[in-house]
Amino acid sequence: RPGSVSLSDDRDATVRRKRKADDTDAPPIDDPPASPQRSHLRPPKLAPSTWQLWFADWIQRQQATSDRKLNVAQAAKEAGAEYARLSPEEKEPYARRSQQLKDIREREHAQWMQSLSPDDIKRENSFRAAQRKAGKSRKGNIKDPNAPKKPLSAYFNFIQSIRADPDRVRDVFGDETETTRQSVLAAQKWRSMSDEEKRPFLAQAEHDRLEYEAAKKLYDEATTGHTSGVSFSVL
């Protein structure tokens, strides 16, 4: 009859209500942790360049000798034209001061890097990876300065052995001094060597790899359980 409800309809409605209640009681699924939206690190500021130091002095001279109101674009244009006419001798005091400030900043930056914790580096690298993926930055990841250094491969041990011995330098490179060409000559020499000749370098690489893995394990355990997904195999 119109307006009547069948037993089947009532049963289906009950099932639907029960399913809805079950879904409501289900625990929420945790979302994956989001990448940091901004960098939380504050590295030492970059040292000013020769031009920046001279421009700062130019601004002070203008303020002391003139009442003109210049915006940044006008000031940079006028100062840039004047700066281009400076002799190397006139620029030299600013260049020397800039280099001194750069040396100080480099030392401060090295100390700052040493102060970073593994968690600081992990968070910053997560942020940088997200920025690169979004096309907003090209900055590479920070390397932990306190972590054990990766070992050299057998080939690069071979390169080091050449450069440490003047006789081997002459034997492999001859009179060639250009770095790129020396690399080609070294690669040719390596490919021509027998397995027996390569054996000492392969053994050294394996020894260094095992020491690195042990040191890396100790480092990961010491830094509050932060582990790395790096493959320790020698390239």
CSV table of C-alpha atoms in Angstrom, one decimal:
chain,number,residue,atom,x,y,z
A,1,ARG,CA,0.0,0.0,0.0
A,2,PRO,CA,1.2,3.6,-0.5
A,3,GLY,CA,3.2,4.8,2.5
A,4,SER,CA,3.8,1.3,3.8
A,5,VAL,CA,7.3,-0.1,4.7
A,6,SER,CA,8.2,-3.7,4.0
A,7,LEU,CA,10.2,-5.9,6.4
A,8,SER,CA,13.0,-6.1,3.9
A,9,ASP,CA,13.3,-2.3,3.7
A,10,ASP,CA,13.4,-2.0,7.5
A,11,ARG,CA,16.1,-4.6,7.8
A,12,ASP,CA,18.2,-2.8,5.1
A,13,ALA,CA,17.9,0.5,6.9
A,14,THR,CA,19.0,-1.1,10.2
A,15,VAL,CA,22.1,-2.5,8.5
A,16,ARG,CA,23.0,0.8,7.0
A,17,ARG,CA,22.6,2.6,10.3
A,18,LYS,CA,24.9,0.0,12.0
A,19,ARG,CA,27.5,0.3,9.3
A,20,LYS,CA,27.5,4.1,9.7
A,21,ALA,CA,27.9,3.8,13.5
A,22,ASP,CA,30.8,1.3,12.9
A,23,ASP,CA,32.5,3.8,10.6
A,24,THR,CA,32.1,6.6,13.1
A,25,ASP,CA,33.7,4.5,15.8
A,26,ALA,CA,36.7,3.4,13.7
A,27,PRO,CA,40.0,5.0,14.7
A,28,PRO,CA,41.2,7.8,12.4
A,29,ILE,CA,44.0,6.9,9.9
A,30,ASP,CA,47.1,9.0,10.6
A,31,ASP,CA,48.2,11.1,7.7
A,32,PRO,CA,51.8,10.9,6.7
A,33,PRO,CA,53.9,13.7,8.3
A,34,ALA,CA,53.9,16.8,6.2
A,35,SER,CA,57.2,18.4,5.0
A,36,PRO,CA,58.2,21.6,6.9
A,37,GLN,CA,56.6,24.6,5.3
A,38,ARG,CA,59.7,26.8,6.0
A,39,SER,CA,63.3,26.5,7.1
A,40,HIS,CA,63.8,26.7,10.8
A,41,LEU,CA,67.6,27.2,10.5
A,42,ARG,CA,69.3,30.6,10.8
A,43,PRO,CA,72.8,30.3,9.3
A,44,PRO,CA,75.2,33.3,9.6
A,45,LYS,CA,74.5,36.0,7.1
A,46,LEU,CA,76.6,36.2,3.9
A,47,ALA,CA,79.5,38.7,4.0
A,48,PRO,CA,79.0,41.8,1.9
A,49,SER,CA,80.7,42.1,-1.5
A,50,THR,CA,83.1,44.8,-2.6
A,51,TRP,CA,80.2,46.6,-4.3
A,52,GLN,CA,77.9,46.3,-1.3
A,53,LEU,CA,80.5,47.9,1.0
A,54,TRP,CA,81.2,50.7,-1.4
A,55,PHE,CA,77.5,51.3,-2.0
A,56,ALA,CA,76.8,51.6,1.8
A,57,ASP,CA,79.6,54.2,2.0
A,58,TRP,CA,78.1,56.0,-1.1
A,59,ILE,CA,74.7,56.2,0.6
A,60,GLN,CA,76.2,57.7,3.8
A,61,ARG,CA,78.1,60.3,1.7
A,62,GLN,CA,74.9,61.3,-0.1
A,63,GLN,CA,73.0,61.6,3.2
A,64,ALA,CA,75.7,63.8,4.7
A,65,THR,CA,76.2,66.1,1.7
A,66,SER,CA,72.7,66.3,0.0
A,67,ASP,CA,69.1,66.7,0.8
A,68,ARG,CA,67.9,64.8,-2.3
A,69,LYS,CA,65.4,62.0,-1.9
A,70,LEU,CA,66.5,59.0,-3.9
A,71,ASN,CA,64.7,55.7,-4.1
A,72,VAL,CA,66.7,52.4,-4.2
A,73,ALA,CA,66.6,52.1,-8.0
A,74,GLN,CA,67.8,55.7,-8.5
A,75,ALA,CA,70.5,55.4,-5.9
A,76,ALA,CA,71.8,52.1,-7.4
A,77,LYS,CA,71.8,53.5,-10.9
A,78,GLU,CA,73.8,56.6,-9.9
A,79,ALA,CA,76.1,54.7,-7.6
A,80,GLY,CA,76.6,51.9,-10.2
A,81,ALA,CA,77.8,54.4,-12.8
A,82,GLU,CA,80.2,56.0,-10.3
A,83,TYR,CA,81.4,52.6,-9.2
A,84,ALA,CA,82.2,51.5,-12.7
A,85,ARG,CA,84.6,54.4,-13.1
A,86,LEU,CA,86.6,53.5,-10.0
A,87,SER,CA,90.2,52.4,-10.4
A,88,PRO,CA,91.5,49.0,-9.0
A,89,GLU,CA,93.4,51.0,-6.4
A,90,GLU,CA,90.2,52.8,-5.3
A,91,LYS,CA,88.3,49.5,-5.0
A,92,GLU,CA,91.2,47.7,-3.2
A,93,PRO,CA,90.3,48.7,0.4
A,94,TYR,CA,86.7,47.6,-0.1
A,95,ALA,CA,87.9,44.3,-1.7
A,96,ARG,CA,90.3,43.6,1.2
A,97,ARG,CA,87.6,44.4,3.8
A,98,SER,CA,85.1,42.2,2.0
A,99,GLN,CA,87.6,39.3,2.0
A,100,GLN,CA,88.2,39.7,5.7
A,101,LEU,CA,84.4,39.6,6.4
A,102,LYS,CA,84.1,36.5,4.2
A,103,ASP,CA,86.9,34.7,6.2
A,104,ILE,CA,85.1,35.5,9.4
A,105,ARG,CA,81.8,34.3,8.0
A,106,GLU,CA,83.3,31.1,6.8
A,107,ARG,CA,84.6,30.3,10.3
A,108,GLU,CA,81.3,31.2,11.9
A,109,HIS,CA,79.4,29.0,9.3
A,110,ALA,CA,81.7,26.1,10.1
A,111,GLN,CA,81.0,26.4,13.8
A,112,TRP,CA,77.3,26.8,13.1
A,113,MET,CA,77.3,23.6,11.0
A,114,GLN,CA,79.0,21.7,13.8
A,115,SER,CA,76.2,22.8,16.2
A,116,LEU,CA,73.4,21.3,14.1
A,117,SER,CA,71.8,18.1,15.5
A,118,PRO,CA,70.9,15.2,13.2
A,119,ASP,CA,67.2,16.2,13.7
A,120,ASP,CA,68.0,19.7,12.5
A,121,ILE,CA,69.6,18.4,9.4
A,122,LYS,CA,66.8,15.9,8.8
A,123,ARG,CA,64.1,18.5,9.0
A,124,GLU,CA,66.0,21.0,6.8
A,125,ASN,CA,66.7,18.4,4.1
A,126,SER,CA,63.0,17.4,4.2
A,127,PHE,CA,62.1,21.1,3.6
A,128,ARG,CA,64.7,21.5,0.8
A,129,ALA,CA,63.5,18.3,-0.9
A,130,ALA,CA,59.9,19.7,-0.9
A,131,GLN,CA,61.1,23.0,-2.3
A,132,ARG,CA,63.0,21.3,-5.1
A,133,LYS,CA,60.0,19.1,-5.9
A,134,ALA,CA,57.8,22.2,-6.1
A,135,GLY,CA,60.3,24.0,-8.4
A,136,LYS,CA,60.9,26.7,-5.8
A,137,SER,CA,64.6,26.1,-5.1
A,138,ARG,CA,67.6,24.2,-6.3
A,139,LYS,CA,69.4,24.0,-3.0
A,140,GLY,CA,70.9,20.6,-2.3
A,141,ASN,CA,70.7,18.8,1.0
A,142,ILE,CA,72.9,19.6,4.0
A,143,LYS,CA,75.7,17.1,4.7
A,144,ASP,CA,76.2,16.2,8.3
A,145,PRO,CA,79.7,17.4,9.1
A,146,ASN,CA,79.9,15.1,12.1
A,147,ALA,CA,79.0,12.0,10.3
A,148,PRO,CA,81.7,9.6,9.2
A,149,LYS,CA,83.0,10.3,5.7
A,150,LYS,CA,82.2,7.8,2.9
A,151,PRO,CA,85.3,5.8,1.8
A,152,LEU,CA,87.0,6.1,-1.5
A,153,SER,CA,86.5,3.5,-4.2
A,154,ALA,CA,89.4,1.4,-5.4
A,155,TYR,CA,89.8,3.6,-8.5
A,156,PHE,CA,90.1,6.8,-6.4
A,157,ASN,CA,92.6,5.1,-4.1
A,158,PHE,CA,94.6,4.4,-7.3
A,159,ILE,CA,94.3,8.1,-8.3
A,160,GLN,CA,95.6,9.2,-4.9
A,161,SER,CA,98.5,6.8,-5.1
A,162,ILE,CA,99.6,8.4,-8.4
A,163,ARG,CA,99.4,12.0,-7.1
A,164,ALA,CA,101.4,11.0,-3.9
A,165,ASP,CA,104.4,9.7,-6.0
A,166,PRO,CA,106.2,12.1,-8.4
A,167,ASP,CA,107.6,9.1,-10.3
A,168,ARG,CA,104.1,7.7,-10.9
A,169,VAL,CA,102.9,11.2,-11.9
A,170,ARG,CA,105.5,11.3,-14.6
A,171,ASP,CA,104.8,7.7,-15.6
A,172,VAL,CA,101.0,8.1,-16.0
A,173,PHE,CA,100.6,11.8,-16.9
A,174,GLY,CA,103.9,12.6,-18.6
A,175,ASP,CA,104.0,16.3,-19.2
A,176,GLU,CA,100.3,16.7,-19.1
A,177,THR,CA,99.1,19.3,-16.5
A,178,GLU,CA,95.5,19.9,-17.5
A,179,THR,CA,93.2,18.2,-14.9
A,180,THR,CA,90.6,16.9,-17.3
A,181,ARG,CA,93.3,15.3,-19.6
A,182,GLN,CA,95.0,13.8,-16.6
A,183,SER,CA,91.7,12.1,-15.6
A,184,VAL,CA,91.5,10.5,-19.1
A,185,LEU,CA,95.1,9.2,-18.8
A,186,ALA,CA,94.4,7.8,-15.4
A,187,ALA,CA,91.3,6.0,-16.5
A,188,GLN,CA,93.2,4.5,-19.5
A,189,LYS,CA,95.9,3.3,-17.1
A,190,TRP,CA,93.4,1.8,-14.7
A,191,ARG,CA,91.6,-0.1,-17.5
A,192,SER,CA,94.9,-1.5,-18.8
A,193,MET,CA,95.9,-2.9,-15.3
A,194,SER,CA,95.6,-6.6,-14.5
A,195,ASP,CA,93.5,-7.9,-11.6
A,196,GLU,CA,96.7,-8.6,-9.7
A,197,GLU,CA,97.8,-4.9,-10.1
A,198,LYS,CA,94.4,-3.7,-9.0
A,199,ARG,CA,94.3,-6.0,-6.0
A,200,PRO,CA,95.9,-3.6,-3.4
A,201,PHE,CA,93.5,-0.8,-4.2
A,202,LEU,CA,90.5,-3.2,-4.1
A,203,ALA,CA,91.6,-4.5,-0.7
A,204,GLN,CA,92.1,-1.0,0.6
A,205,ALA,CA,88.6,0.0,-0.6
A,206,GLU,CA,87.1,-3.1,1.1
A,207,HIS,CA,88.9,-2.3,4.4
A,208,ASP,CA,87.8,1.3,4.3
A,209,ARG,CA,84.2,0.2,3.6
A,210,LEU,CA,84.0,-2.1,6.6
A,211,GLU,CA,85.5,0.6,8.8
A,212,TYR,CA,83.0,3.2,7.5
A,213,GLU,CA,80.0,0.9,8.1
A,214,ALA,CA,81.1,0.3,11.7
A,215,ALA,CA,81.7,4.0,12.4
A,216,LYS,CA,78.3,4.9,10.7
A,217,LYS,CA,76.5,2.4,12.9
A,218,LEU,CA,78.1,3.8,16.1
A,219,TYR,CA,77.2,7.3,14.9
A,220,ASP,CA,73.6,6.5,14.2
A,221,GLU,CA,73.2,4.8,17.6
A,222,ALA,CA,74.8,7.8,19.3
A,223,THR,CA,72.6,10.4,17.7
A,224,THR,CA,69.3,9.5,19.4
A,225,GLY,CA,68.5,6.6,17.1
A,226,HIS,CA,68.6,8.5,13.8
A,227,THR,CA,69.4,6.0,11.1
A,228,SER,CA,70.2,6.5,7.5
A,229,GLY,CA,69.0,4.8,4.4
A,230,VAL,CA,72.3,5.3,2.7
A,231,SER,CA,73.7,2.3,0.9
A,232,PHE,CA,77.2,1.6,2.2
A,233,SER,CA,78.4,-0.3,-0.8
A,234,VAL,CA,81.4,1.1,-2.5
A,235,LEU,CA,80.5,2.7,-5.9
